[in-house]
Amino acid sequence: MSRASHWSFTQDDADAITRILLNFLQETNSRSALLVDRSGQLVTTVGEQPQFDATAFATLAAADFSANDQLAKLIGETDFTTLFHQGERDSMYVADVARRLILVVLFDQRTTLGLVRLRLKAAITDLNQVFTRPAEIQPADLGASHLLAGAEDDIDRLFS
């Protein structure tokens, strides 16, 4: 089972995510990176803390990404894996992570779109590895599978 099919990660995963995003922000001189799940839940913010309601922003970013997926389908594409919005002072680059999350990068004139795009590919690759590597079996999972194995044996004995 890949990690993209269920939603949990360990402290080690959270540390790896933070390290990847901090490294990306340092390499590009971008301001902030927000990781959002596809339903609009804010997972984490790294870098400068946004001066707006990050929860509402996450919801709108997920809706924007979803709307663009539909636009992609209308023109015959499966989806758009990245989006770019340019403002007068601030811009944002939005990218898919493991088909489960959305990475939103906020940047200004201290960097360039080209550098953000270039370095983002490596960061996305690293994040995809965190979210798609096999999940460790949790003790609770072992208990549930043993319980079901015993139940199957009991059911077999009832009908034999």
Short mmCIF file of C-alpha atoms in Angstrom, two decimals:
data_model
loop_
_atom_site.label_atom_id
_atom_site.label_comp_id
_atom_site.label_asym_id
_atom_site.label_seq_id
_atom_site.Cartn_x
_atom_site.Cartn_y
_atom_site.Cartn_z
CA MET A 1 0.00 0.00 0.00
CA SER A 2 1.47 3.37 -0.93
CA ARG A 3 1.29 6.30 1.43
CA ALA A 4 -0.75 8.20 -1.14
CA SER A 5 -3.65 5.79 -0.61
CA HIS A 6 -4.03 6.60 3.07
CA TRP A 7 -3.38 9.69 5.03
CA SER A 8 -0.83 9.60 7.78
CA PHE A 9 2.84 10.29 8.20
CA THR A 10 5.35 9.94 10.97
CA GLN A 11 7.43 12.55 12.77
CA ASP A 12 10.34 11.48 10.55
CA ASP A 13 8.17 12.21 7.50
CA ALA A 14 7.20 15.62 8.89
CA ASP A 15 10.86 16.39 9.54
CA ALA A 16 11.78 15.31 5.99
CA ILE A 17 9.00 17.47 4.52
CA THR A 18 10.16 20.50 6.49
CA ARG A 19 13.80 19.91 5.50
CA ILE A 20 12.91 19.56 1.80
CA LEU A 21 10.82 22.73 1.83
CA LEU A 22 13.36 24.77 3.80
CA ASN A 23 16.10 23.70 1.40
CA PHE A 24 13.91 24.69 -1.55
CA LEU A 25 13.12 28.09 -0.03
CA GLN A 26 16.81 28.76 0.61
CA GLU A 27 17.83 27.73 -2.91
CA THR A 28 15.21 29.90 -4.57
CA ASN A 29 14.88 32.79 -2.10
CA SER A 30 11.12 32.21 -2.15
CA ARG A 31 9.07 33.48 0.79
CA SER A 32 6.78 30.62 1.83
CA ALA A 33 5.78 27.08 0.96
CA LEU A 34 2.37 25.78 1.97
CA LEU A 35 1.51 22.10 1.68
CA VAL A 36 -2.22 21.51 1.28
CA ASP A 37 -4.16 18.30 0.77
CA ARG A 38 -6.56 18.04 -2.15
CA SER A 39 -9.56 18.60 0.12
CA GLY A 40 -8.17 21.99 1.19
CA GLN A 41 -6.70 21.11 4.58
CA LEU A 42 -3.49 22.98 5.36
CA VAL A 43 -0.80 20.40 6.20
CA THR A 44 2.15 22.69 6.91
CA THR A 45 3.62 26.09 6.23
CA VAL A 46 7.37 26.61 5.95
CA GLY A 47 9.22 29.90 5.61
CA GLU A 48 7.67 33.31 6.25
CA GLN A 49 4.31 32.99 7.92
CA PRO A 50 1.65 34.35 5.59
CA GLN A 51 -0.03 37.62 6.55
CA PHE A 52 -3.44 36.24 5.61
CA ASP A 53 -5.81 33.49 6.71
CA ALA A 54 -3.75 30.44 5.70
CA THR A 55 -6.67 28.07 6.30
CA ALA A 56 -8.94 29.95 3.90
CA PHE A 57 -6.05 30.28 1.45
CA ALA A 58 -5.49 26.49 1.53
CA THR A 59 -9.14 25.84 0.78
CA LEU A 60 -9.12 28.29 -2.14
CA ALA A 61 -5.83 26.88 -3.50
CA ALA A 62 -7.28 23.35 -3.50
CA ALA A 63 -10.44 24.61 -5.22
CA ASP A 64 -8.32 26.45 -7.81
CA PHE A 65 -6.26 23.35 -8.48
CA SER A 66 -9.39 21.21 -8.78
CA ALA A 67 -11.01 23.70 -11.17
CA ASN A 68 -7.89 23.63 -13.34
CA ASP A 69 -8.01 19.82 -13.40
CA GLN A 70 -11.46 20.14 -14.91
CA LEU A 71 -10.22 22.70 -17.43
CA ALA A 72 -7.42 20.31 -18.39
CA LYS A 73 -9.95 17.55 -19.04
CA LEU A 74 -12.01 19.88 -21.24
CA ILE A 75 -9.03 20.41 -23.52
CA GLY A 76 -8.12 16.72 -23.54
CA GLU A 77 -5.39 16.68 -20.90
CA THR A 78 -5.45 14.35 -17.91
CA ASP A 79 -4.61 17.19 -15.56
CA PHE A 80 -2.30 20.14 -15.06
CA THR A 81 0.47 19.28 -12.63
CA THR A 82 1.53 22.89 -12.12
CA LEU A 83 -0.10 26.32 -12.14
CA PHE A 84 1.40 29.79 -12.04
CA HIS A 85 -0.27 33.01 -10.92
CA GLN A 86 1.63 36.27 -11.32
CA GLY A 87 0.80 39.44 -9.44
CA GLU A 88 2.36 42.89 -9.38
CA ARG A 89 4.37 42.19 -6.22
CA ASP A 90 3.77 38.56 -5.34
CA SER A 91 3.37 35.42 -7.37
CA MET A 92 2.54 31.84 -6.60
CA TYR A 93 3.50 28.57 -8.17
CA VAL A 94 1.29 25.59 -7.44
CA ALA A 95 2.33 21.99 -8.03
CA ASP A 96 0.92 18.52 -7.50
CA VAL A 97 2.65 16.27 -4.96
CA ALA A 98 2.01 12.53 -5.19
CA ARG A 99 -1.45 13.19 -6.66
CA ARG A 100 -2.58 13.75 -3.09
CA LEU A 101 -1.22 17.12 -2.04
CA ILE A 102 -0.65 20.56 -3.48
CA LEU A 103 2.48 22.59 -2.87
CA VAL A 104 1.94 26.34 -3.04
CA VAL A 105 5.09 28.47 -3.29
CA LEU A 106 4.80 32.20 -2.64
CA PHE A 107 7.58 34.37 -4.04
CA ASP A 108 8.32 37.94 -5.03
CA GLN A 109 10.93 39.91 -6.99
CA ARG A 110 13.77 38.46 -4.88
CA THR A 111 13.73 35.42 -7.20
CA THR A 112 12.64 34.44 -10.69
CA LEU A 113 9.98 32.12 -12.03
CA GLY A 114 12.67 30.18 -13.86
CA LEU A 115 14.63 29.44 -10.69
CA VAL A 116 11.46 28.47 -8.80
CA ARG A 117 10.41 26.10 -11.59
CA LEU A 118 13.88 24.62 -11.91
CA ARG A 119 14.37 23.89 -8.20
CA LEU A 120 10.76 22.86 -7.64
CA LYS A 121 11.17 19.76 -9.80
CA ALA A 122 13.77 18.32 -7.41
CA ALA A 123 11.73 19.29 -4.36
CA ILE A 124 8.61 17.64 -5.82
CA THR A 125 10.60 14.48 -6.56
CA ASP A 126 11.82 14.40 -2.96
CA LEU A 127 8.32 15.05 -1.57
CA ASN A 128 6.83 12.36 -3.82
CA GLN A 129 9.30 9.88 -2.35
CA VAL A 130 8.16 10.75 1.17
CA PHE A 131 4.50 10.24 0.28
CA THR A 132 4.82 7.18 -1.95
CA ARG A 133 7.29 4.97 -0.10
CA PRO A 134 5.71 1.95 1.52
CA ALA A 135 4.13 2.66 4.85
CA GLU A 136 5.48 0.87 7.85
CA ILE A 137 3.08 -1.56 9.40
CA GLN A 138 1.59 0.06 12.47
CA PRO A 139 0.92 -2.03 15.61
CA ALA A 140 -2.79 -1.19 15.29
CA ASP A 141 -2.79 -2.66 11.77
CA LEU A 142 -1.25 -5.90 13.03
CA GLY A 143 -3.91 -6.19 15.69
CA ALA A 144 -6.69 -5.69 13.17
CA SER A 145 -5.31 -8.23 10.70
CA HIS A 146 -4.84 -10.85 13.45
CA LEU A 147 -8.37 -10.20 14.67
CA LEU A 148 -9.75 -10.73 11.16
CA ALA A 149 -7.66 -13.87 10.65
CA GLY A 150 -9.17 -15.34 13.79
CA ALA A 151 -12.66 -14.33 12.71
CA GLU A 152 -12.21 -16.08 9.37
CA ASP A 153 -11.20 -19.29 11.17
CA ASP A 154 -14.25 -19.07 13.44
CA ILE A 155 -16.56 -18.53 10.47
CA ASP A 156 -15.02 -21.50 8.66
CA ARG A 157 -15.61 -23.71 11.72
CA LEU A 158 -19.26 -22.60 11.97
CA PHE A 159 -20.05 -23.66 8.42
CA SER A 160 -17.98 -26.85 8.22
#
